[in-house]
Amino acid sequence: MISFKPLLKTLIDKNLSKTEFVEMMKISSSTSAKMWRNEYIAMKIVDDICKKFECALTDVIEYVPDEQK
């Protein structure tokens, strides 16, 4: 599964709340809800996040094998 846990750490490092992040990125509420539930979202959004924060993909998402849920 894909986890957005690294994004939460990135937000903490940048002193941003989830709400501030969603507003800054202009992400829909349904997309943000999917992110916080570790569900799939469009790669374009992940790309936009990496561009905005000038960070690596690993600062946004990580792969977690299903047996580690």
XYZ file of C-alpha atoms in Angstrom:
69
model
C 0.000 0.000 0.000
C 1.011 3.596 -0.432
C 1.279 5.716 2.704
C 1.258 9.492 2.991
C 2.979 9.363 6.392
C 6.112 11.072 4.986
C 3.926 13.975 3.868
C 2.686 14.463 7.411
C 6.306 14.672 8.589
C 7.070 17.139 5.786
C 4.118 19.296 6.869
C 5.384 19.281 10.466
C 8.872 20.235 9.277
C 7.369 23.123 7.291
C 5.110 24.137 10.197
C 1.928 23.674 8.144
C -1.385 22.216 9.242
C -3.326 19.821 7.021
C -5.868 22.580 6.406
C -3.198 25.090 5.373
C -1.665 22.468 3.084
C -4.983 21.671 1.386
C -5.736 25.361 0.850
C -2.224 26.064 -0.456
C -2.335 23.154 -2.911
C -5.981 23.775 -3.862
C -6.766 20.109 -3.301
C -10.403 19.051 -3.114
C -11.777 17.792 0.178
C -12.346 14.343 -1.344
C -8.717 14.127 -2.501
C -7.374 15.251 0.864
C -9.601 12.709 2.613
C -8.186 9.975 0.372
C -4.651 11.065 1.204
C -5.195 10.923 4.958
C -6.764 7.447 4.543
C -3.738 6.341 2.460
C -5.878 5.761 -0.617
C -4.745 6.289 -4.184
C -4.774 9.753 -5.715
C -3.645 11.077 -9.096
C 0.125 11.123 -9.569
C -0.275 14.674 -10.925
C -1.168 15.810 -7.409
C 1.878 14.066 -5.949
C 3.990 15.731 -8.642
C 2.491 19.135 -7.783
C 3.284 18.603 -4.091
C 6.904 17.708 -4.868
C 7.231 20.819 -7.055
C 5.647 23.141 -4.485
C 7.797 21.891 -1.612
C 10.872 21.259 -3.767
C 11.140 17.819 -2.231
C 11.650 14.218 -3.260
C 8.864 11.727 -3.840
C 9.966 9.953 -0.647
C 9.112 13.127 1.301
C 5.487 12.681 0.210
C 4.747 8.964 -0.094
C 6.231 5.617 0.837
C 5.492 2.021 -0.067
C 4.458 -0.212 2.810
C 4.057 -3.933 2.045
C 0.579 -5.204 2.892
C 1.829 -7.494 5.671
C 3.046 -4.411 7.608
C -0.402 -2.779 7.871
